[in-house]
Amino acid sequence: MSHKITLTQFLIEQQRGLPDASGTFTLLLNNIVTACKKISHLVNRGELIGVLGSAESENVQGEIQKKLDIITNDIMVNELNWTGHLAGMASEEIDEPIKIPEQYPKGKYLVLFDPLDGSSNIDVNLAVGTIFSILRCREGIHPEVQDFLQKGAEQVCSGFVLYGPSTMMVLTTGHGVNAFTLDQDIGEFILTHCNMRIPEDTSEFAINMSNQRFWEPPVQRYIDDCVRGIDGNIEKNYNMRWIASLVADVYRILTRGGVFLYPLDCKNPNKPAKLRLMYEANPMAFIIEQAGGLCSTGRERIMEIKPESIHQRVPVILGSKHEVERIMQYHQQG
């Protein structure tokens, strides 16, 4: 039987290659892993323990919360606030940054997370996930909002956990992308996908076609050409995929290529973009770029955007390098 490398072993071996490493970062990731194992258990149990359905409340963005949105947020906070590794946290579900309780020491990292991405799918038993991003912070301080507003290029680590037929964690620390599958028998994440790479070319696109009439002209033209296939300007046939769960769509792109678009639209003038820069776009951009893909708004690199608020929304186009470049050309043409 071949030797199985656990996520903890993988992180420790990476740490040994860094002479100044203190082990704090590895311990922080282990705490995140523990939280995600707990969330995985709840997602898998679902209706059996009464955690599905609406909570009849709204989050900071005015979206109806599911019961699991609230429960998973509490799990992340309670698993991380006592560790001494963090200066502070921010959650997609909470308006302001989350302070570390006074009785606990303050660390040198910040964590931002979407505790249950794709939660609208949870009641119909489709894949959901957790997304997280880790930033550096001055040690021992009480961080203000401004301390969180770092460009995506400054991330120390980003990752997501996909709760599907199997539970998988996809992770980058800036040295490639690796995926780990949760072995339920031993309760450990095992390395199953090494150095994941996104094919540079693709003939698959993922987009919510119901919003087509609200898109900007460059996206309209691109999708029209995809639909026309060999009869259009691109001269190849495309397939469309759309799961409506960012973690699931990104995982598919990591494993077989493709392009994902959630562009600007005029459906709701108060929310011209859907995805959040700090909780979704930046961590996914870090992963996608480390796997050889691109992530753009159509006009600029996601990871170079200077955040203006912790709940800022941005258009997102990510995936296979050559296809994202093609879409950027459509935007340049106006």
Coordinates of N, CA, C and O in Angstrom, one line a residue, residues 4-176:
K4 N 0.4 7.4 2.3 CA -0.5 8.5 2.1 C 0.0 9.7 2.8 O 0.3 9.6 4.0
I5 N 0.1 10.9 2.1 CA 0.6 12.1 2.7 C -0.6 12.9 3.2 O -1.5 13.3 2.4
T6 N -0.6 13.1 4.5 CA -1.7 13.9 5.1 C -1.4 15.4 4.8 O -0.3 15.8 4.6
L7 N -2.5 16.2 5.0 CA -2.3 17.7 4.8 C -1.4 18.2 5.9 O -0.5 19.1 5.5
T8 N -1.5 17.7 7.1 CA -0.5 18.2 8.1 C 0.9 17.9 7.8 O 1.8 18.7 7.9
Q9 N 1.1 16.7 7.3 CA 2.5 16.3 6.9 C 3.0 17.1 5.8 O 4.1 17.6 5.8
F10 N 2.1 17.4 4.8 CA 2.5 18.2 3.6 C 2.9 19.6 4.1 O 3.9 20.1 3.6
L11 N 2.1 20.2 5.0 CA 2.4 21.5 5.5 C 3.7 21.6 6.2 O 4.5 22.5 6.1
I12 N 4.0 20.6 7.1 CA 5.2 20.6 7.9 C 6.4 20.4 7.0 O 7.4 21.1 7.1
E13 N 6.3 19.6 5.9 CA 7.4 19.4 5.0 C 7.7 20.6 4.2 O 8.9 21.0 3.9
Q14 N 6.6 21.4 3.8 CA 6.8 22.7 3.2 C 7.5 23.7 4.1 O 8.4 24.4 3.7
Q15 N 7.1 23.6 5.4 CA 7.6 24.6 6.4 C 9.1 24.3 6.6 O 9.9 25.3 6.8
R16 N 9.6 23.1 6.5 CA 11.0 22.7 6.7 C 11.9 23.4 5.7 O 13.1 23.6 5.9
G17 N 11.3 23.7 4.5 CA 12.1 24.4 3.5 C 12.2 25.9 3.7 O 12.8 26.6 2.9
L18 N 11.6 26.4 4.8 CA 11.6 27.9 5.1 C 12.3 28.0 6.5 O 11.7 27.8 7.5
P19 N 13.6 28.5 6.5 CA 14.4 28.5 7.7 C 13.8 29.4 8.8 O 14.0 29.2 10.0
D20 N 13.0 30.5 8.4 CA 12.5 31.4 9.3 C 11.1 31.0 9.8 O 10.5 31.8 10.6
A21 N 10.5 29.9 9.3 CA 9.2 29.5 9.7 C 9.1 29.2 11.2 O 9.9 28.5 11.7
S22 N 8.0 29.7 11.8 CA 7.8 29.4 13.3 C 6.8 28.3 13.5 O 6.8 27.8 14.7
G23 N 6.1 27.9 12.5 CA 5.1 26.9 12.7 C 3.7 27.4 13.0 O 2.7 26.7 13.0
T24 N 3.6 28.8 13.2 CA 2.3 29.4 13.5 C 1.3 29.3 12.3 O 0.2 29.0 12.5
F25 N 1.8 29.5 11.1 CA 1.0 29.4 10.0 C 0.4 28.0 9.8 O -0.8 27.8 9.5
T26 N 1.2 26.9 10.0 CA 0.7 25.6 9.9 C -0.3 25.3 11.0 O -1.3 24.6 10.7
L27 N -0.1 25.8 12.2 CA -1.1 25.6 13.2 C -2.4 26.3 12.9 O -3.5 25.8 13.1
L28 N -2.3 27.5 12.3 CA -3.5 28.2 11.9 C -4.3 27.4 10.8 O -5.5 27.3 10.9
L29 N -3.6 26.9 9.8 CA -4.3 26.1 8.8 C -4.9 24.9 9.4 O -6.0 24.5 9.0
N30 N -4.3 24.3 10.4 CA -4.9 23.1 11.0 C -6.2 23.5 11.7 O -7.1 22.7 11.7
N31 N -6.2 24.7 12.3 CA -7.5 25.1 12.9 C -8.6 25.3 11.8 O -9.8 25.0 12.1
I32 N -8.2 25.9 10.7 CA -9.2 26.0 9.6 C -9.7 24.7 9.1 O -10.8 24.5 8.9
V33 N -8.7 23.7 9.0 CA -9.1 22.4 8.6 C -10.1 21.7 9.6 O -11.1 21.1 9.2
T34 N -9.9 21.9 10.9 CA -10.8 21.4 11.9 C -12.2 22.0 11.7 O -13.2 21.3 11.8
A35 N -12.2 23.3 11.5 CA -13.5 23.9 11.3 C -14.2 23.3 10.1 O -15.4 23.0 10.1
C36 N -13.5 23.1 9.0 CA -14.1 22.6 7.7 C -14.5 21.1 7.9 O -15.5 20.7 7.3
K37 N -13.8 20.4 8.7 CA -14.3 19.0 9.0 C -15.6 19.0 9.7 O -16.5 18.2 9.4
K38 N -15.8 20.0 10.6 CA -17.1 20.1 11.3 C -18.2 20.5 10.4 O -19.3 20.0 10.4
I39 N -17.9 21.4 9.5 CA -18.9 21.9 8.5 C -19.2 20.7 7.6 O -20.4 20.5 7.2
S40 N -18.2 20.0 7.1 CA -18.5 18.8 6.3 C -19.4 17.8 6.9 O -20.4 17.3 6.3
H41 N -19.2 17.6 8.2 CA -20.1 16.7 8.9 C -21.6 17.2 8.9 O -22.5 16.4 8.7
L42 N -21.8 18.5 9.2 CA -23.1 19.0 9.2 C -23.7 19.0 7.8 O -24.9 18.7 7.7
V43 N -23.0 19.4 6.8 CA -23.5 19.3 5.4 C -23.9 17.9 5.0 O -25.0 17.7 4.4
N44 N -23.1 16.9 5.4 CA -23.4 15.6 5.0 C -24.6 15.0 5.8 O -25.4 14.2 5.3
R45 N -24.9 15.5 7.0 CA -26.0 15.1 7.8 C -27.3 15.8 7.4 O -28.4 15.2 7.4
G46 N -27.2 17.1 7.0 CA -28.3 17.8 6.4 C -29.6 17.7 7.2 O -29.7 18.0 8.4
E47 N -30.7 17.2 6.5 CA -32.0 17.2 7.1 C -32.1 16.2 8.2 O -33.0 16.4 9.1
L48 N -31.2 15.3 8.3 CA -31.2 14.3 9.4 C -31.1 15.0 10.8 O -31.6 14.5 11.8
I49 N -30.4 16.2 10.8 CA -30.2 16.9 12.1 C -30.9 18.3 12.0 O -30.6 19.1 12.9
G50 N -31.7 18.5 11.0 CA -32.6 19.7 11.0 C -31.8 21.0 10.7 O -32.2 22.1 11.2
V51 N -30.7 21.0 9.9 CA -30.0 22.2 9.7 C -30.2 22.8 8.3 O -29.6 23.8 7.9
L52 N -31.2 22.2 7.5 CA -31.5 22.8 6.2 C -32.6 23.8 6.3 O -33.2 24.0 7.3
G53 N -32.8 24.5 5.2 CA -33.9 25.5 5.2 C -33.4 26.9 5.5 O -32.3 27.2 5.9
S54 N -34.3 27.9 5.4 CA -34.0 29.3 5.6 C -34.1 29.6 7.1 O -34.8 29.0 7.9
A55 N -33.2 30.5 7.4 CA -33.2 31.0 8.8 C -34.1 32.2 9.0 O -34.2 32.7 10.2
E56 N -34.7 32.7 8.0 CA -35.6 33.8 8.0 C -34.9 35.1 8.5 O -35.5 35.9 9.3
S57 N -33.7 35.2 8.1 CA -32.9 36.4 8.4 C -32.1 36.8 7.1 O -32.0 36.0 6.2
E58 N -31.5 38.0 7.2 CA -30.6 38.5 6.1 C -29.2 38.7 6.5 O -29.0 39.1 7.7
N59 N -28.3 38.5 5.6 CA -26.9 38.9 5.9 C -26.6 40.3 5.6 O -27.6 41.0 5.2
V60 N -25.4 40.8 5.7 CA -25.1 42.2 5.5 C -25.3 42.6 4.1 O -25.6 43.8 3.8
Q61 N -25.4 41.7 3.1 CA -25.7 42.1 1.7 C -27.2 42.1 1.4 O -27.6 42.3 0.3
G62 N -28.0 41.8 2.4 CA -29.4 41.8 2.2 C -29.9 40.5 1.6 O -31.0 40.4 1.1
E63 N -29.1 39.4 1.7 CA -29.5 38.1 1.1 C -30.1 37.2 2.2 O -29.6 37.3 3.4
I64 N -31.1 36.5 1.8 CA -31.7 35.6 2.8 C -30.7 34.5 3.2 O -30.1 33.8 2.4
Q65 N -30.5 34.4 4.5 CA -29.6 33.4 5.1 C -30.3 32.0 5.2 O -31.4 31.9 5.6
K66 N -29.5 31.0 5.0 CA -29.9 29.6 5.3 C -29.4 29.4 6.7 O -28.5 30.0 7.3
K67 N -30.1 28.4 7.4 CA -29.6 28.0 8.7 C -28.1 27.7 8.8 O -27.4 28.1 9.7
L68 N -27.7 27.0 7.7 CA -26.3 26.6 7.7 C -25.3 27.8 7.5 O -24.2 27.7 7.9
D69 N -25.8 28.9 6.9 CA -25.0 30.1 6.8 C -24.6 30.5 8.2 O -23.4 30.9 8.4
I70 N -25.5 30.6 9.0 CA -25.3 31.1 10.4 C -24.4 30.1 11.2 O -23.5 30.4 11.9
I71 N -24.8 28.8 11.1 CA -24.1 27.8 11.9 C -22.7 27.7 11.4 O -21.8 27.6 12.3
T72 N -22.4 27.6 10.1 CA -21.0 27.5 9.6 C -20.2 28.7 10.0 O -19.0 28.6 10.2
N73 N -20.8 29.9 9.9 CA -20.1 31.1 10.3 C -19.6 31.0 11.8 O -18.5 31.3 12.1
D74 N -20.5 30.5 12.7 CA -20.2 30.4 14.1 C -19.1 29.3 14.3 O -18.2 29.5 15.1
I75 N -19.1 28.3 13.5 CA -18.1 27.3 13.6 C -16.7 27.9 13.3 O -15.7 27.6 14.0
M76 N -16.6 28.6 12.1 CA -15.4 29.2 11.8 C -14.9 30.2 12.9 O -13.7 30.1 13.2
V77 N -15.7 31.0 13.3 CA -15.3 32.0 14.4 C -14.9 31.3 15.6 O -13.8 31.6 16.2
N78 N -15.7 30.4 16.1 CA -15.3 29.7 17.4 C -14.1 28.8 17.3 O -13.4 28.6 18.3
E79 N -13.8 28.3 16.1 CA -12.6 27.5 16.0 C -11.3 28.3 15.8 O -10.2 27.8 16.1
L80 N -11.5 29.6 15.5 CA -10.3 30.4 15.2 C -10.0 31.5 16.2 O -8.9 32.0 16.3
N81 N -11.0 31.9 17.0 CA -10.8 33.2 17.8 C -10.0 33.0 19.0 O -9.5 34.0 19.6
W82 N -9.7 31.8 19.4 CA -9.0 31.5 20.7 C -7.5 31.1 20.5 O -6.7 31.0 21.4
T83 N -7.1 30.9 19.2 CA -5.9 30.2 18.9 C -4.6 31.0 19.2 O -3.5 30.4 19.4
G84 N -4.7 32.3 19.2 CA -3.5 33.2 19.3 C -2.8 33.4 18.0 O -1.8 34.1 18.0
H85 N -3.3 32.9 16.9 CA -2.6 33.0 15.6 C -3.1 34.2 14.9 O -2.5 34.6 13.9
L86 N -4.3 34.7 15.2 CA -5.0 35.8 14.5 C -5.0 37.1 15.2 O -5.2 37.2 16.4
A87 N -4.9 38.2 14.4 CA -5.2 39.5 14.9 C -6.6 39.8 14.7 O -7.2 40.7 15.5
G88 N -7.3 39.2 13.7 CA -8.7 39.5 13.5 C -9.2 38.6 12.4 O -8.5 37.9 11.7
M89 N -10.5 38.7 12.1 CA -11.2 37.9 11.1 C -12.3 38.8 10.4 O -12.7 39.8 11.0
A90 N -12.7 38.4 9.2 CA -13.8 39.0 8.5 C -14.6 37.9 7.8 O -14.0 37.0 7.3
S91 N -15.9 38.0 7.9 CA -16.8 37.0 7.3 C -17.7 37.7 6.3 O -18.2 38.8 6.6
E92 N -18.0 37.0 5.3 CA -19.0 37.5 4.3 C -20.4 37.7 5.0 O -21.2 38.5 4.5
E93 N -20.6 37.0 6.1 CA -21.9 37.1 6.7 C -22.0 38.2 7.8 O -23.1 38.5 8.3
I94 N -20.9 38.9 8.1 CA -20.9 39.8 9.2 C -20.5 41.2 8.6 O -19.5 41.3 7.8
D95 N -21.1 42.3 9.1 CA -20.9 43.6 8.5 C -19.5 44.1 8.8 O -18.8 44.5 7.9
E96 N -19.0 44.0 10.1 CA -17.7 44.6 10.5 C -16.7 43.4 10.7 O -17.1 42.3 11.0
P97 N -15.4 43.7 10.7 CA -14.5 42.7 11.1 C -14.8 42.1 12.5 O -15.3 42.8 13.4
I98 N -14.4 40.9 12.7 CA -14.6 40.2 13.9 C -13.4 40.3 14.8 O -12.3 39.9 14.4
K99 N -13.6 40.8 16.0 CA -12.5 41.1 16.9 C -12.2 39.8 17.7 O -13.1 39.0 18.0
I100 N -10.9 39.6 18.0 CA -10.5 38.5 18.9 C -10.8 38.9 20.3 O -10.5 40.0 20.8
P101 N -11.5 38.0 21.1 CA -11.8 38.3 22.5 C -10.6 38.7 23.3 O -9.5 38.2 23.1
E102 N -10.8 39.7 24.2 CA -9.7 40.3 24.9 C -8.8 39.2 25.7 O -7.7 39.4 25.9
Q103 N -9.5 38.1 26.1 CA -8.7 37.2 27.0 C -7.7 36.3 26.2 O -6.9 35.6 26.8
Y104 N -7.8 36.4 24.8 CA -6.9 35.6 24.0 C -5.8 36.4 23.4 O -5.9 37.6 23.1
P105 N -4.6 35.8 23.2 CA -3.5 36.6 22.6 C -3.8 36.9 21.1 O -4.6 36.2 20.5
K106 N -3.1 37.9 20.6 CA -3.3 38.3 19.2 C -2.1 37.8 18.4 O -0.9 37.9 18.8
G107 N -2.4 37.3 17.2 CA -1.3 36.8 16.3 C -1.0 37.8 15.2 O -1.4 38.9 15.2
K108 N -0.4 37.2 14.1 CA 0.2 38.1 13.0 C -0.6 37.8 11.7 O -0.1 38.2 10.7
Y109 N -1.7 37.2 11.8 CA -2.5 36.9 10.5 C -3.9 37.4 10.6 O -4.5 37.5 11.7
L110 N -4.5 37.6 9.5 CA -5.9 37.9 9.3 C -6.5 36.8 8.4 O -5.9 36.4 7.5
V111 N -7.7 36.4 8.8 CA -8.4 35.4 7.9 C -9.7 36.0 7.5 O -10.5 36.6 8.3
L112 N -10.0 35.9 6.2 CA -11.3 36.3 5.6 C -12.0 35.0 5.1 O -11.3 34.2 4.4
F113 N -13.3 34.9 5.2 CA -13.9 33.7 4.8 C -15.3 33.8 4.4 O -16.1 34.7 4.9
D114 N -15.7 33.0 3.4 CA -17.1 32.8 3.1 C -17.5 31.4 3.7 O -17.0 30.4 3.1
P115 N -18.2 31.3 4.8 CA -18.3 30.0 5.5 C -19.1 29.0 4.7 O -18.8 27.8 4.8
L116 N -20.0 29.4 3.9 CA -20.8 28.4 3.1 C -21.2 29.0 1.7 O -22.3 29.5 1.5
D117 N -20.2 29.0 0.8 CA -20.5 29.4 -0.6 C -21.5 28.5 -1.3 O -21.4 27.3 -1.1
G118 N -22.4 29.1 -2.0 CA -23.4 28.3 -2.8 C -24.5 27.8 -1.9 O -25.1 26.8 -2.3
S119 N -24.7 28.4 -0.8 CA -25.7 27.9 0.2 C -27.1 27.8 -0.4 O -28.0 27.1 0.1
S120 N -27.4 28.5 -1.5 CA -28.7 28.4 -2.1 C -28.9 27.0 -2.7 O -30.1 26.6 -2.9
N121 N -27.8 26.2 -2.9 CA -27.9 24.9 -3.4 C -28.1 23.8 -2.3 O -28.4 22.7 -2.6
I122 N -28.0 24.2 -1.1 CA -27.9 23.2 0.0 C -29.2 22.4 0.1 O -29.2 21.2 0.4
D123 N -30.3 23.0 -0.1 CA -31.6 22.4 0.1 C -31.9 21.4 -1.0 O -32.9 20.6 -0.9
V124 N -31.2 21.5 -2.1 CA -31.4 20.5 -3.2 C -30.2 19.6 -3.4 O -30.0 19.0 -4.5
N125 N -29.4 19.5 -2.4 CA -28.3 18.5 -2.3 C -27.3 18.6 -3.4 O -26.8 17.6 -3.9
L126 N -26.9 19.9 -3.7 CA -25.8 20.1 -4.7 C -24.6 20.6 -3.9 O -24.7 21.0 -2.7
A127 N -23.5 20.6 -4.6 CA -22.2 20.9 -3.9 C -22.2 22.4 -3.4 O -22.6 23.3 -4.1
V128 N -21.6 22.5 -2.2 CA -21.4 23.8 -1.6 C -19.9 23.8 -1.1 O -19.2 22.8 -1.2
G129 N -19.5 24.9 -0.5 CA -18.1 24.9 0.0 C -17.8 26.1 0.9 O -18.7 26.9 1.2
T130 N -16.6 26.1 1.4 CA -16.0 27.1 2.3 C -14.8 27.7 1.5 O -14.0 27.0 1.0
I131 N -14.7 29.1 1.5 CA -13.6 29.7 0.9 C -12.9 30.6 1.9 O -13.6 31.2 2.8
F132 N -11.6 30.6 1.9 CA -10.8 31.4 2.9 C -9.6 32.0 2.3 O -9.0 31.5 1.3
S133 N -9.2 33.1 2.9 CA -8.0 33.8 2.5 C -7.2 34.3 3.7 O -7.8 34.7 4.7
I134 N -5.9 34.1 3.7 CA -5.1 34.5 4.8 C -4.1 35.7 4.4 O -3.5 35.6 3.4
L135 N -4.1 36.7 5.2 CA -3.3 37.9 5.0 C -2.4 38.1 6.2 O -2.7 37.6 7.4
R136 N -1.2 38.8 6.0 CA -0.4 39.1 7.2 C -0.9 40.4 7.9 O -1.6 41.2 7.2
C137 N -0.5 40.5 9.1 CA -0.9 41.7 9.9 C 0.2 42.0 10.9 O 0.9 41.1 11.3
R138 N 0.2 43.2 11.3 CA 1.2 43.6 12.4 C 0.8 42.8 13.7 O -0.4 42.8 14.1
E139 N 1.7 42.2 14.3 CA 1.4 41.3 15.4 C 1.0 42.0 16.6 O 1.6 43.1 17.0
G140 N 0.0 41.5 17.3 CA -0.5 42.0 18.6 C -1.4 43.2 18.5 O -1.8 43.7 19.6
I141 N -1.8 43.7 17.4 CA -2.6 44.9 17.3 C -4.1 44.5 17.2 O -4.5 43.3 17.1
H142 N -5.0 45.5 17.4 CA -6.4 45.3 17.2 C -6.7 45.9 15.8 O -6.7 47.1 15.6
P143 N -6.8 45.0 14.8 CA -6.9 45.6 13.4 C -8.1 46.4 13.1 O -9.2 46.0 13.6
E144 N -8.0 47.4 12.3 CA -9.1 48.2 11.8 C -9.5 47.7 10.4 O -8.7 46.8 9.9
V145 N -10.6 48.2 9.9 CA -11.0 47.7 8.6 C -9.9 47.9 7.5 O -9.6 47.1 6.7
Q146 N -9.1 49.0 7.7 CA -8.1 49.3 6.7 C -7.0 48.2 6.7 O -6.4 48.0 5.6
D147 N -6.8 47.6 7.8 CA -5.8 46.5 7.8 C -6.1 45.3 6.9 O -5.3 44.6 6.5
F148 N -7.4 45.1 6.7 CA -7.9 44.0 5.9 C -7.9 44.4 4.4 O -7.9 43.5 3.6
L149 N -7.8 45.6 4.1 CA -8.0 46.1 2.7 C -6.7 45.9 1.9 O -6.1 46.9 1.4
Q150 N -6.2 44.7 1.8 CA -5.0 44.4 1.0 C -5.3 43.8 -0.3 O -6.3 43.2 -0.5
K151 N -4.4 44.1 -1.3 CA -4.6 43.5 -2.6 C -4.5 42.0 -2.5 O -3.8 41.5 -1.7
G152 N -5.1 41.4 -3.5 CA -5.1 39.9 -3.5 C -3.7 39.4 -3.7 O -3.3 38.3 -3.2
A153 N -2.8 40.2 -4.3 CA -1.4 39.7 -4.5 C -0.6 39.6 -3.2 O 0.4 39.0 -3.2
E154 N -1.2 40.2 -2.2 CA -0.5 40.1 -0.8 C -1.0 39.0 0.0 O -0.5 38.8 1.1
Q155 N -1.8 38.1 -0.5 CA -2.3 36.9 0.2 C -1.1 36.0 0.6 O -0.3 35.8 -0.3
V156 N -1.2 35.5 1.7 CA -0.2 34.4 2.1 C -0.7 33.1 1.7 O 0.1 32.2 1.3
C157 N -2.0 32.9 1.7 CA -2.6 31.6 1.4 C -4.0 31.8 1.0 O -4.7 32.7 1.5
S158 N -4.5 30.9 0.2 CA -6.0 30.9 0.0 C -6.4 29.4 -0.3 O -5.6 28.6 -0.7
G159 N -7.6 29.2 -0.1 CA -8.1 27.8 -0.3 C -9.6 27.7 -0.3 O -10.3 28.7 0.1
F160 N -10.1 26.6 -0.7 CA -11.5 26.3 -0.6 C -11.7 24.9 -0.3 O -10.9 24.0 -0.6
V161 N -12.9 24.6 0.4 CA -13.3 23.2 0.6 C -14.6 22.9 -0.1 O -15.5 23.7 0.0
L162 N -14.6 21.9 -0.9 CA -15.8 21.5 -1.6 C -16.5 20.3 -0.9 O -15.9 19.3 -0.7
Y163 N -17.7 20.6 -0.5 CA -18.5 19.5 0.1 C -19.4 18.9 -0.9 O -20.5 19.4 -1.2
G164 N -18.9 17.9 -1.6 CA -19.6 17.2 -2.6 C -19.7 15.7 -2.3 O -19.8 15.3 -1.2
P165 N -19.7 14.9 -3.4 CA -19.7 13.4 -3.1 C -18.5 13.0 -2.2 O -18.6 12.1 -1.4
S166 N -17.4 13.7 -2.3 CA -16.3 13.6 -1.3 C -16.0 15.1 -0.9 O -16.3 16.0 -1.6
T167 N -15.4 15.2 0.3 CA -15.0 16.5 0.8 C -13.5 16.7 0.4 O -12.7 15.9 0.7
M168 N -13.3 17.8 -0.3 CA -11.9 18.1 -0.8 C -11.5 19.5 -0.4 O -12.3 20.5 -0.5
M169 N -10.2 19.7 -0.1 CA -9.6 21.0 0.2 C -8.6 21.3 -0.9 O -7.7 20.5 -1.2
V170 N -8.8 22.4 -1.6 CA -7.8 22.9 -2.6 C -7.1 24.1 -2.0 O -7.7 25.0 -1.4
L171 N -5.8 24.1 -2.1 CA -5.0 25.0 -1.3 C -3.8 25.5 -2.1 O -3.1 24.8 -2.8
T172 N -3.5 26.8 -1.9 CA -2.2 27.3 -2.4 C -1.6 28.2 -1.3 O -2.3 29.0 -0.7
T173 N -0.3 28.2 -1.2 CA 0.5 29.1 -0.4 C 1.5 29.9 -1.3 O 2.5 30.4 -0.8
G174 N 1.2 29.9 -2.6 CA 2.1 30.6 -3.5 C 3.1 29.7 -4.2 O 4.0 30.2 -4.9
H175 N 3.0 28.4 -4.0 CA 3.9 27.4 -4.6 C 3.1 26.3 -5.3 O 3.3 25.1 -5.0
G176 N 2.2 26.7 -6.2 CA 1.4 25.8 -6.9 C 0.1 25.5 -6.1 O -0.1 26.0 -5.0

